[in-house]
Structure formats: C-alpha cells, structure tokens
C-alpha cells in the first residue's frame, strides 16, 4: 500500500501526464486560455481605461451592454454545431475551422480597440468592442463544442478541468497582464500585446484533432426556426414540469454578480487604487482565490449534494457584495485602507468563483449529448442576459445611491433566487424523477 505522500504524487502524475501525452488535453488548455481572454477586455479591464479617460460613470454603466453578444450566442450556436465554416471548413473541419475564424476575429477586435481614443472618439471604441464581443462569444461556443465532442464521457471531467485552468489563465492575462502593461506603456500597447497573445491559442486550434464524431457526419439541413428550436425543445421536454422554474433560477443565479462586476473597477479607481494595485489584488490574488473556490465547489458537490451546494452558492455569492459596500465606505487608499481593499476583494472573488463553478456543474448535468454545445450556450446566455440588462443601468444606480448603497442593493437581488432554488430542491426531493 502506498504511503499518503506517494499516493498524492501518483495522483498529481495521473493528472499531469495527459497534458504532456495527449494533444487533445494540451489543446484544450491553450484553447481555454484564448477563450478566457476576450470577455474581460470587452468591458471589465477596459472600464479602467474608460474611467481614467473621463467617460461619465453613467455611460460606463451602459457600455456593459457591449458584452451583449455573449447573452445571445444561443441564437447562432446551433448553426455552428451543424454547418461547416466557409473556405477552411473542408480543410480544418467544422469545429477547428470555426474556432480559428473566431480567434482571428478576437485578435482583430483587440487591435482595433488599441487604435481608439475613448476620451475623444468613443464611437470607435464601442464599434470594435462590439465586434470583439461577437467574435469572443463565437469562440466560446466553438471551443465548448470541440471540448465536449473530442473526448469520451469518461474523459470529459479531465478535459473540462484543464480547459477551466486555461480559461482562468486567460482571464489573468487579460486582467492583470493588460493592466500592468497599460500602467507601464499605455493602453494602445496593452491591447496590441493582448492581440498577440492570441497566437498560442490559434496554434492550438491548428494542431488540435478534429472530433471523430464530426468528420463523417452529414447532418440534414434544417430551416432557421427548426435549427434554433430543436435544442430548446429537447431541453424543455427532459426537464418536464420543473423546466420553467429551473430556467428562471438559472437566469437569476448570477444576476447580482453581473451587476456588481460592472461597477467594481470604477469603485477601485474612485478609491484611488492604481492600475498596478487593481492588477495585483483583483487579478493575481483573485486568480488564486478563484482556483481555491473552484476546488472547494468540486469537493462539496459529491459530499453534500448538488442542490444544497447550489443553494449555498447563490446565498454566498450575493452576500459577498456587502464586502464591497463596506469597502466603498471605509476603503479609500488615501486613508491607508489597502488591506481593507485586499480583504473585500478576496471575499467577493472567492464567492463569485464558487457560485460560478457550482452553476456550471449544474447546467452541465442538464444537457443532452446530441445538443450539448447548443444547450450549454443557451443556458449560459440565459445566465448572462438578465444580469447584463440590469448591469447597463448600474452607473445610473451608483449616481443615485452611491457605491455603498449600490452594492447593498446587488446583495439583495440574491434573496428571491435563493428562495426559488430552495423550492426547486424541495420539489425534486419529493419528485426525484422530474429532472433527468
């Protein structure tokens, strides 16, 4: 029998070995990096640039709508599942062809933003940010579709783990990396560097194997409505009577997080924290806390159950915004409150990541094999759409309530969602076969 240290070493080796020996896993890691980079650079990181450029806080709040393509990606996800991309589809295959086209679009969008000047020509920044949103959302759809299709069900947890690690590395690069470069060399250089950082993901798409299930599969053409409706109908049929309540819970689960995130960086800038401070604490420190929260969520689910963990996640994720309300009142850097900043950011980052990974796990259990990519895109769009719409008014809310009142309000959004989650849990305990 192996000693505990030897068993731990064997476990680490079994986790790391596929990264070095299986090009599917290695490709999944680097594709995850590219997938994680686009979204923060559309708004979250860019909101620091906009704030320093003197764009009014109400306008910055409305510009959260630039991430809107991520909320509508379910509309074109079924077509990416079903049809080959033009020109390169016959060469690279359906999945990899769409991935590479989306990655080129992300790099072009980042380069376009780099040559903008939001202080004097905000329209340019908005146009290229919107283009980046469309390309980034398409990249997410295609990478998720490839990740699900390229491995067997038994291998999917390992692939998902490495893809998630890659995604978090991508958000770190797009967050801390971009802010540090911007602090030293300006925002034009930062966005051009981020465009160049897409190259490893493009190489991964080039070298990744095309899923065998897609190589020889000829799918019958469907009309526009049928292509979009097929995965939705399948999902609703399988969820049964609880379908609408479950989808409502999914729609509201991260609403408070989206609204809070829209004003987090403007709060930090208002409290006189530098770009380097924000990069170090929010992005680097927050990155490690997010990994810890991910592992905690994975540990809790099999031990206490998915629904109890989901309920805890929505309560914890919403209540954590009170830490930002406290920061708004007592966290000014000029008053020597740096460690208050660190603590508040840490609590919020850990809670946000925990709630997110639990929700991702829950949504993954609801998808069918045939429509996995489309249904996952549908549910992630459903998660993001209500929060995005509400977040667009966040600047107006801050103007009326102040930052402290705003973050107290975002924490209260989680109450009805938690009650709905508890009700669904109760119903499922009485009718365990309602969801398959």
CSV table of C-alpha atoms in Angstrom, one decimal:
chain,number,residue,atom,x,y,z
A,1,UNK,CA,0.0,0.0,0.0
A,2,UNK,CA,1.4,3.4,-1.0
A,3,UNK,CA,2.1,6.0,1.7
A,4,UNK,CA,0.0,9.1,1.6
A,5,UNK,CA,2.8,11.2,0.1
A,6,UNK,CA,3.3,8.6,-2.6
A,7,UNK,CA,-0.4,8.4,-3.4
A,8,UNK,CA,-0.5,12.2,-3.6
A,9,UNK,CA,2.4,12.1,-6.0
A,10,UNK,CA,0.8,9.4,-8.1
A,11,UNK,CA,-2.5,11.4,-8.2
A,12,UNK,CA,-0.6,14.5,-9.4
A,13,UNK,CA,1.2,12.5,-12.0
A,14,UNK,CA,-2.0,11.0,-13.3
A,15,UNK,CA,-3.5,14.5,-13.6
A,16,UNK,CA,-0.4,16.0,-15.3
A,17,UNK,CA,0.6,13.1,-17.6
A,18,UNK,CA,-2.3,13.6,-20.2
A,19,UNK,CA,-1.3,17.2,-20.6
A,20,UNK,CA,2.1,16.0,-21.9
A,21,UNK,CA,1.0,12.9,-23.8
A,22,UNK,CA,-2.5,13.7,-25.2
A,23,UNK,CA,-2.6,16.6,-27.7
A,24,UNK,CA,-6.4,16.9,-27.1
A,25,UNK,CA,-5.8,17.8,-23.4
A,26,UNK,CA,-2.9,20.2,-24.3
A,27,UNK,CA,-5.0,21.8,-27.0
A,28,UNK,CA,-7.9,22.2,-24.5
A,29,UNK,CA,-5.6,24.1,-22.1
A,30,UNK,CA,-4.5,26.6,-24.7
A,31,UNK,CA,-7.9,26.9,-26.3
A,32,UNK,CA,-9.2,27.7,-22.8
A,33,UNK,CA,-6.6,30.5,-22.5
A,34,UNK,CA,-7.9,32.2,-25.6
A,35,UNK,CA,-11.5,31.7,-24.6
A,36,UNK,CA,-10.8,33.4,-21.2
A,37,UNK,CA,-9.1,36.4,-22.7
A,38,UNK,CA,-11.8,38.0,-24.8
A,39,UNK,CA,-14.5,38.8,-22.3
A,40,UNK,CA,-12.5,40.8,-19.7
A,41,UNK,CA,-11.1,43.0,-22.5
A,42,UNK,CA,-14.5,44.0,-23.7
A,43,UNK,CA,-15.6,45.7,-20.5
A,44,UNK,CA,-14.1,44.7,-17.2
A,45,UNK,CA,-10.5,45.6,-17.9
A,46,UNK,CA,-11.5,48.3,-20.4
A,47,UNK,CA,-13.7,50.0,-17.8
A,48,UNK,CA,-10.4,51.1,-16.0
A,49,UNK,CA,-9.3,52.8,-19.3
A,50,UNK,CA,-12.8,54.4,-19.7
A,51,UNK,CA,-12.8,55.7,-16.2
A,52,UNK,CA,-9.3,57.2,-16.5
A,53,UNK,CA,-10.3,58.7,-19.9
A,54,UNK,CA,-13.0,60.7,-18.1
A,55,UNK,CA,-16.0,58.9,-19.6
A,56,UNK,CA,-19.1,59.6,-17.4
A,57,UNK,CA,-19.9,56.8,-14.9
A,58,UNK,CA,-23.5,56.5,-16.3
A,59,UNK,CA,-22.0,56.0,-19.8
A,60,UNK,CA,-19.6,53.3,-18.5
A,61,UNK,CA,-22.5,51.5,-16.9
A,62,UNK,CA,-24.4,51.5,-20.2
A,63,UNK,CA,-21.3,50.2,-22.0
A,64,UNK,CA,-21.6,46.9,-20.1
A,65,UNK,CA,-24.0,46.2,-22.9
A,66,UNK,CA,-21.0,45.6,-25.2
A,67,UNK,CA,-20.9,42.1,-23.7
A,68,UNK,CA,-24.4,41.5,-25.1
A,69,UNK,CA,-23.3,39.1,-27.8
A,70,UNK,CA,-22.4,36.6,-25.1
A,71,UNK,CA,-26.0,36.7,-24.0
A,72,UNK,CA,-27.4,36.0,-27.4
A,73,UNK,CA,-24.9,33.3,-28.6
A,74,UNK,CA,-27.6,30.6,-28.3
A,75,UNK,CA,-29.1,32.1,-31.5
A,76,UNK,CA,-26.2,31.1,-33.7
A,77,UNK,CA,-24.7,28.2,-31.7
A,78,UNK,CA,-26.9,25.6,-33.4
A,79,UNK,CA,-25.6,26.7,-36.8
A,80,UNK,CA,-22.0,26.3,-35.7
A,81,UNK,CA,-22.9,22.8,-34.4
A,82,UNK,CA,-24.5,21.8,-37.7
A,83,UNK,CA,-22.7,23.5,-40.6
A,84,UNK,CA,-19.0,23.8,-41.7
A,85,UNK,CA,-17.3,27.2,-41.9
A,86,UNK,CA,-16.7,28.8,-45.3
A,87,UNK,CA,-13.4,28.2,-47.1
A,88,UNK,CA,-11.5,26.5,-44.4
A,89,UNK,CA,-14.2,24.0,-43.2
A,90,UNK,CA,-13.1,21.3,-45.6
A,91,UNK,CA,-9.5,21.7,-44.6
A,92,UNK,CA,-9.6,22.1,-40.8
A,93,UNK,CA,-13.0,20.6,-40.1
A,94,UNK,CA,-16.2,22.0,-38.6
A,95,UNK,CA,-15.1,22.6,-35.0
A,96,UNK,CA,-11.5,23.8,-35.6
A,97,UNK,CA,-12.4,25.9,-38.6
A,98,UNK,CA,-15.0,27.9,-36.6
A,99,UNK,CA,-12.6,28.2,-33.7
A,100,UNK,CA,-9.8,29.6,-35.8
A,101,UNK,CA,-12.1,32.1,-37.6
A,102,UNK,CA,-13.4,33.3,-34.2
A,103,UNK,CA,-9.8,33.6,-32.8
A,104,UNK,CA,-8.8,35.8,-35.8
A,105,UNK,CA,-11.9,37.9,-35.1
A,106,UNK,CA,-10.9,38.3,-31.5
A,107,UNK,CA,-7.3,39.4,-32.4
A,108,UNK,CA,-8.7,41.9,-35.0
A,109,UNK,CA,-11.1,43.3,-32.5
A,110,UNK,CA,-8.4,43.8,-29.9
A,111,UNK,CA,-6.1,45.5,-32.4
A,112,UNK,CA,-9.0,47.8,-33.5
A,113,UNK,CA,-9.6,48.9,-29.9
A,114,UNK,CA,-5.9,49.6,-29.4
A,115,UNK,CA,-6.0,52.4,-32.0
A,116,UNK,CA,-9.1,54.0,-30.4
A,117,UNK,CA,-9.3,57.0,-28.1
A,118,UNK,CA,-12.3,56.7,-25.8
A,119,UNK,CA,-11.7,60.2,-24.4
A,120,UNK,CA,-12.3,61.9,-27.8
A,121,UNK,CA,-13.7,59.2,-30.1
A,122,UNK,CA,-15.8,56.8,-28.0
A,123,UNK,CA,-17.7,55.6,-31.1
A,124,UNK,CA,-14.6,53.8,-32.4
A,125,UNK,CA,-14.1,52.0,-29.2
A,126,UNK,CA,-17.7,51.0,-29.0
A,127,UNK,CA,-17.7,49.6,-32.6
A,128,UNK,CA,-14.6,47.5,-32.1
A,129,UNK,CA,-15.6,46.3,-28.6
A,130,UNK,CA,-18.9,45.1,-30.1
A,131,UNK,CA,-17.1,43.2,-32.8
A,132,UNK,CA,-14.8,41.7,-30.2
A,133,UNK,CA,-17.9,40.6,-28.3
A,134,UNK,CA,-19.3,38.8,-31.3
A,135,UNK,CA,-16.0,37.1,-32.0
A,136,UNK,CA,-15.4,36.2,-28.4
A,137,UNK,CA,-18.9,34.7,-28.0
A,138,UNK,CA,-18.4,32.6,-31.1
A,139,UNK,CA,-15.1,31.4,-29.8
A,140,UNK,CA,-16.8,30.3,-26.6
A,141,UNK,CA,-19.4,28.3,-28.5
A,142,UNK,CA,-16.9,26.6,-30.7
A,143,UNK,CA,-14.4,25.8,-28.0
A,144,UNK,CA,-17.1,24.3,-25.8
A,145,UNK,CA,-18.4,22.3,-28.7
A,146,UNK,CA,-15.0,20.9,-29.5
A,147,UNK,CA,-14.2,20.2,-25.9
A,148,UNK,CA,-17.4,18.1,-25.4
A,149,UNK,CA,-17.1,16.3,-28.8
A,150,UNK,CA,-13.4,15.4,-28.9
A,151,UNK,CA,-13.3,13.2,-25.8
A,152,UNK,CA,-15.4,10.4,-24.4
A,153,UNK,CA,-17.8,10.9,-21.4
A,154,UNK,CA,-15.2,9.3,-19.2
A,155,UNK,CA,-12.5,11.7,-20.3
A,156,UNK,CA,-14.7,14.8,-20.1
A,157,UNK,CA,-14.0,15.7,-16.4
A,158,UNK,CA,-10.2,15.8,-17.1
A,159,UNK,CA,-10.6,17.8,-20.3
A,160,UNK,CA,-13.0,20.2,-18.5
A,161,UNK,CA,-10.6,20.7,-15.6
A,162,UNK,CA,-7.7,21.6,-17.9
A,163,UNK,CA,-9.9,23.8,-20.1
A,164,UNK,CA,-11.1,25.6,-16.9
A,165,UNK,CA,-7.5,26.1,-15.8
A,166,UNK,CA,-6.7,27.6,-19.2
A,167,UNK,CA,-9.7,29.8,-19.0
A,168,UNK,CA,-8.6,31.2,-15.7
A,169,UNK,CA,-5.1,31.8,-17.0
A,170,UNK,CA,-6.6,33.7,-19.9
A,171,UNK,CA,-8.6,35.9,-17.6
A,172,UNK,CA,-5.4,36.5,-15.6
A,173,UNK,CA,-3.6,37.6,-18.7
A,174,UNK,CA,-6.4,39.8,-19.9
A,175,UNK,CA,-6.9,41.3,-16.4
A,176,UNK,CA,-3.6,41.6,-14.5
A,177,UNK,CA,-1.4,41.4,-17.7
A,178,UNK,CA,-3.3,44.1,-19.6
A,179,UNK,CA,-3.4,46.4,-16.6
A,180,UNK,CA,0.3,46.0,-15.8
A,181,UNK,CA,1.2,46.7,-19.5
A,182,UNK,CA,-1.2,49.6,-19.6
A,183,UNK,CA,0.4,51.1,-16.4
A,184,UNK,CA,3.9,50.9,-17.9
A,185,UNK,CA,3.3,51.5,-21.6
A,186,UNK,CA,-0.2,52.8,-22.2
A,187,UNK,CA,-3.5,51.2,-23.3
A,188,UNK,CA,-2.6,51.1,-27.0
A,189,UNK,CA,0.4,48.8,-26.3
A,190,UNK,CA,-1.6,46.8,-23.8
A,191,UNK,CA,-4.4,45.9,-26.3
A,192,UNK,CA,-1.9,45.2,-29.1
A,193,UNK,CA,0.0,42.8,-26.8
A,194,UNK,CA,-3.3,41.1,-25.9
A,195,UNK,CA,-4.0,40.6,-29.6
A,196,UNK,CA,-0.6,39.0,-30.0
A,197,UNK,CA,-1.3,36.7,-27.0
A,198,UNK,CA,-4.0,35.0,-29.0
A,199,UNK,CA,-1.3,33.3,-31.1
A,200,UNK,CA,-0.8,30.3,-28.8
A,201,UNK,CA,-4.5,29.6,-28.9
A,202,UNK,CA,-4.5,29.8,-32.7
A,203,UNK,CA,-1.6,27.3,-32.9
A,204,UNK,CA,-3.6,25.0,-30.6
A,205,UNK,CA,-6.6,25.2,-32.9
A,206,UNK,CA,-4.4,24.4,-35.8
A,207,UNK,CA,-2.8,21.3,-34.1
A,208,UNK,CA,-5.9,20.1,-32.2
A,209,UNK,CA,-7.5,16.9,-33.6
A,210,UNK,CA,-11.0,17.3,-35.1
A,211,UNK,CA,-13.6,15.2,-33.2
A,212,UNK,CA,-14.2,11.9,-34.9
A,213,UNK,CA,-17.9,12.3,-34.4
A,214,UNK,CA,-17.9,15.3,-36.8
A,215,UNK,CA,-15.6,14.0,-39.5
A,216,UNK,CA,-18.0,11.8,-41.4
A,217,UNK,CA,-21.3,13.1,-40.1
A,218,UNK,CA,-23.6,14.7,-42.7
A,219,UNK,CA,-26.4,16.5,-41.0
A,220,UNK,CA,-29.7,17.1,-42.8
A,221,UNK,CA,-30.3,20.8,-43.4
A,222,UNK,CA,-33.0,22.4,-41.2
A,223,UNK,CA,-34.7,25.7,-41.6
A,224,UNK,CA,-33.9,28.7,-39.5
A,225,UNK,CA,-36.6,28.2,-36.8
A,226,UNK,CA,-36.1,24.4,-36.6
A,227,UNK,CA,-32.3,24.7,-36.1
A,228,UNK,CA,-32.7,27.1,-33.2
A,229,UNK,CA,-35.8,25.4,-31.7
A,230,UNK,CA,-34.6,21.8,-31.7
A,231,UNK,CA,-32.1,22.0,-28.7
A,232,UNK,CA,-34.6,24.2,-26.7
A,233,UNK,CA,-37.5,21.7,-27.2
A,234,UNK,CA,-35.3,18.8,-26.2
A,235,UNK,CA,-34.2,20.6,-23.0
A,236,UNK,CA,-37.7,21.5,-22.0
A,237,UNK,CA,-39.1,18.1,-22.8
A,238,UNK,CA,-36.5,16.5,-20.5
A,239,UNK,CA,-36.9,19.0,-17.6
A,240,UNK,CA,-40.6,18.4,-17.6
A,241,UNK,CA,-42.9,20.4,-15.2
A,242,UNK,CA,-39.9,22.0,-13.4
A,243,UNK,CA,-38.5,23.3,-16.7
A,244,UNK,CA,-39.6,26.9,-16.4
A,245,UNK,CA,-38.7,27.3,-12.7
A,246,UNK,CA,-35.3,25.8,-13.3
A,247,UNK,CA,-34.6,28.1,-16.2
A,248,UNK,CA,-35.8,31.1,-14.2
A,249,UNK,CA,-33.4,30.1,-11.4
A,250,UNK,CA,-30.6,29.8,-13.9
A,251,UNK,CA,-31.4,33.2,-15.3
A,252,UNK,CA,-31.3,34.9,-11.9
A,253,UNK,CA,-28.5,32.9,-10.3
A,254,UNK,CA,-25.6,35.2,-11.3
A,255,UNK,CA,-27.7,38.4,-11.9
A,256,UNK,CA,-26.3,40.1,-8.8
A,257,UNK,CA,-22.7,39.1,-9.7
A,258,UNK,CA,-23.1,40.7,-13.2
A,259,UNK,CA,-24.5,43.9,-11.8
A,260,UNK,CA,-21.8,44.1,-9.1
A,261,UNK,CA,-18.9,43.4,-11.5
A,262,UNK,CA,-20.0,46.3,-13.8
A,263,UNK,CA,-19.1,48.9,-11.1
A,264,UNK,CA,-16.3,47.1,-9.2
A,265,UNK,CA,-13.3,48.5,-11.2
A,266,UNK,CA,-14.8,52.1,-11.3
A,267,UNK,CA,-15.1,51.8,-7.5
A,268,UNK,CA,-11.5,50.8,-7.1
A,269,UNK,CA,-10.4,53.7,-9.3
A,270,UNK,CA,-12.6,56.1,-7.3
A,271,UNK,CA,-10.9,54.9,-4.1
A,272,UNK,CA,-7.6,55.9,-5.6
A,273,UNK,CA,-6.1,52.5,-6.3
A,274,UNK,CA,-3.7,52.4,-9.2
A,275,UNK,CA,-3.8,50.1,-12.2
A,276,UNK,CA,-1.0,48.0,-10.6
A,277,UNK,CA,-2.9,47.8,-7.3
A,278,UNK,CA,-6.0,46.5,-9.2
A,279,UNK,CA,-4.0,44.1,-11.3
A,280,UNK,CA,-2.1,42.7,-8.2
A,281,UNK,CA,-5.1,42.3,-5.9
A,282,UNK,CA,-8.1,41.8,-8.2
A,283,UNK,CA,-6.4,39.8,-10.9
A,284,UNK,CA,-3.4,38.0,-9.4
A,285,UNK,CA,-4.6,37.5,-5.8
A,286,UNK,CA,-8.2,37.0,-7.1
A,287,UNK,CA,-6.9,34.4,-9.6
A,288,UNK,CA,-5.6,32.1,-6.8
A,289,UNK,CA,-8.7,32.6,-4.7
A,290,UNK,CA,-10.9,31.6,-7.7
A,291,UNK,CA,-8.9,28.4,-8.2
A,292,UNK,CA,-9.4,27.6,-4.5
A,293,UNK,CA,-13.1,28.3,-4.8
A,294,UNK,CA,-13.3,26.0,-7.9
A,295,UNK,CA,-11.6,23.2,-6.0
A,296,UNK,CA,-13.9,23.8,-2.9
A,297,UNK,CA,-17.0,23.6,-5.1
A,298,UNK,CA,-15.8,20.3,-6.7
A,299,UNK,CA,-15.1,18.9,-3.2
A,300,UNK,CA,-18.5,19.9,-1.8
A,301,UNK,CA,-20.8,18.7,-4.6
A,302,UNK,CA,-20.3,14.9,-4.2
A,303,UNK,CA,-20.3,15.2,-0.4
A,304,UNK,CA,-23.4,17.3,0.4
A,305,UNK,CA,-25.2,17.1,-3.0
A,306,UNK,CA,-25.5,19.4,-6.0
A,307,UNK,CA,-28.7,21.3,-4.9
A,308,UNK,CA,-27.5,22.1,-1.4
A,309,UNK,CA,-24.2,23.4,-2.8
A,310,UNK,CA,-26.1,25.4,-5.4
A,311,UNK,CA,-28.3,27.0,-2.7
A,312,UNK,CA,-25.2,27.8,-0.6
A,313,UNK,CA,-23.5,29.3,-3.8
A,314,UNK,CA,-26.3,31.7,-4.6
A,315,UNK,CA,-26.5,32.9,-0.9
A,316,UNK,CA,-22.7,33.2,-0.5
A,317,UNK,CA,-22.2,34.8,-3.9
A,318,UNK,CA,-24.8,37.6,-3.3
A,319,UNK,CA,-24.0,38.2,0.4
A,320,UNK,CA,-20.3,38.8,-0.5
A,321,UNK,CA,-21.2,42.1,-2.2
A,322,UNK,CA,-21.6,43.5,1.3
A,323,UNK,CA,-17.8,43.4,1.5
A,324,UNK,CA,-17.7,45.8,-1.5
A,325,UNK,CA,-20.3,48.1,0.2
A,326,UNK,CA,-18.0,48.2,3.3
A,327,UNK,CA,-15.0,48.9,1.0
A,328,UNK,CA,-16.9,51.9,-0.5
A,329,UNK,CA,-17.4,53.4,2.9
A,330,UNK,CA,-14.0,52.7,4.6
A,331,UNK,CA,-11.6,51.6,1.8
A,332,UNK,CA,-10.1,54.8,0.4
A,333,UNK,CA,-6.4,54.2,-0.4
A,334,UNK,CA,-5.6,57.7,0.7
A,335,UNK,CA,-6.8,56.8,4.2
A,336,UNK,CA,-4.4,53.8,4.4
A,337,UNK,CA,-7.1,51.2,3.8
A,338,UNK,CA,-5.1,48.9,1.4
A,339,UNK,CA,-5.7,45.8,3.5
A,340,UNK,CA,-9.5,46.5,3.6
A,341,UNK,CA,-9.3,46.6,-0.2
A,342,UNK,CA,-7.5,43.2,-0.2
A,343,UNK,CA,-10.0,41.6,2.2
A,344,UNK,CA,-13.1,42.9,0.4
A,345,UNK,CA,-11.8,41.9,-3.0
A,346,UNK,CA,-10.8,38.5,-1.6
A,347,UNK,CA,-14.2,37.7,-0.2
A,348,UNK,CA,-16.1,38.8,-3.3
A,349,UNK,CA,-13.7,37.0,-5.7
A,350,UNK,CA,-13.9,33.7,-3.8
A,351,UNK,CA,-17.7,33.8,-3.5
A,352,UNK,CA,-18.1,34.7,-7.2
A,353,UNK,CA,-15.9,31.9,-8.4
A,354,UNK,CA,-17.6,29.4,-6.1
A,355,UNK,CA,-21.1,30.3,-7.3
A,356,UNK,CA,-19.9,30.2,-10.9
A,357,UNK,CA,-18.4,26.7,-10.8
A,358,UNK,CA,-21.3,25.2,-9.0
A,359,UNK,CA,-23.7,26.7,-11.6
A,360,UNK,CA,-21.6,25.4,-14.5
A,361,UNK,CA,-21.6,21.9,-13.0
A,362,UNK,CA,-25.4,22.1,-12.5
A,363,UNK,CA,-26.0,23.3,-16.1
A,364,UNK,CA,-23.7,20.6,-17.5
A,365,UNK,CA,-25.9,17.9,-15.9
A,366,UNK,CA,-29.0,19.3,-17.8
A,367,UNK,CA,-27.6,19.0,-21.3
A,368,UNK,CA,-28.1,16.1,-23.7
A,369,UNK,CA,-25.3,14.5,-25.7
A,370,UNK,CA,-26.9,15.4,-29.0
A,371,UNK,CA,-27.3,19.1,-28.2
A,372,UNK,CA,-24.7,19.6,-25.6
A,373,UNK,CA,-22.9,22.7,-27.1
A,374,UNK,CA,-26.1,24.4,-28.1
A,375,UNK,CA,-27.9,23.8,-24.8
A,376,UNK,CA,-24.9,24.9,-22.8
A,377,UNK,CA,-24.7,28.1,-24.9
A,378,UNK,CA,-28.5,28.6,-24.3
A,379,UNK,CA,-28.1,28.3,-20.6
A,380,UNK,CA,-25.0,30.5,-20.3
A,381,UNK,CA,-26.9,33.1,-22.4
A,382,UNK,CA,-29.8,32.8,-20.1
A,383,UNK,CA,-27.5,33.3,-17.1
A,384,UNK,CA,-26.0,36.4,-18.6
A,385,UNK,CA,-28.9,38.2,-20.3
A,386,UNK,CA,-30.9,39.4,-17.3
A,387,UNK,CA,-27.7,40.4,-15.4
A,388,UNK,CA,-26.4,42.2,-18.4
A,389,UNK,CA,-29.6,44.2,-19.0
A,390,UNK,CA,-29.7,45.2,-15.3
A,391,UNK,CA,-25.9,46.0,-15.3
A,392,UNK,CA,-26.4,48.5,-18.0
A,393,UNK,CA,-28.3,50.7,-15.5
A,394,UNK,CA,-25.6,50.3,-12.9
A,395,UNK,CA,-24.0,53.6,-13.5
A,396,UNK,CA,-27.3,55.4,-13.0
A,397,UNK,CA,-27.9,53.4,-9.8
A,398,UNK,CA,-24.5,54.4,-8.5
A,399,UNK,CA,-25.2,58.0,-9.3
A,400,UNK,CA,-28.5,57.8,-7.3
A,401,UNK,CA,-27.4,55.6,-4.4
A,402,UNK,CA,-23.7,55.9,-4.1
A,403,UNK,CA,-21.3,53.0,-4.3
A,404,UNK,CA,-22.2,51.6,-0.8
A,405,UNK,CA,-26.0,51.7,-1.4
A,406,UNK,CA,-25.5,50.2,-4.8
A,407,UNK,CA,-23.6,47.1,-3.5
A,408,UNK,CA,-26.1,46.6,-0.7
A,409,UNK,CA,-28.8,46.5,-3.4
A,410,UNK,CA,-26.9,44.0,-5.5
A,411,UNK,CA,-26.7,41.6,-2.5
A,412,UNK,CA,-30.5,41.8,-2.0
A,413,UNK,CA,-31.0,40.6,-5.6
A,414,UNK,CA,-30.0,37.1,-4.5
A,415,UNK,CA,-32.9,36.6,-2.0
A,416,UNK,CA,-35.6,35.6,-4.4
A,417,UNK,CA,-33.2,33.5,-6.4
A,418,UNK,CA,-32.2,31.6,-3.2
A,419,UNK,CA,-35.9,31.1,-2.3
A,420,UNK,CA,-36.6,29.7,-5.8
A,421,UNK,CA,-33.5,27.4,-5.6
A,422,UNK,CA,-34.8,26.1,-2.2
A,423,UNK,CA,-38.2,25.4,-3.6
A,424,UNK,CA,-36.8,23.5,-6.6
A,425,UNK,CA,-34.7,21.4,-4.3
A,426,UNK,CA,-37.8,20.6,-2.2
A,427,UNK,CA,-39.8,19.7,-5.3
A,428,UNK,CA,-37.1,17.5,-6.6
A,429,UNK,CA,-36.8,15.7,-3.3
A,430,UNK,CA,-40.5,14.9,-3.5
A,431,UNK,CA,-40.4,14.0,-7.2
A,432,UNK,CA,-36.8,12.9,-7.9
A,433,UNK,CA,-37.7,11.8,-11.5
A,434,UNK,CA,-38.9,15.3,-12.5
A,435,UNK,CA,-35.4,16.1,-14.0
A,436,UNK,CA,-33.4,13.5,-16.0
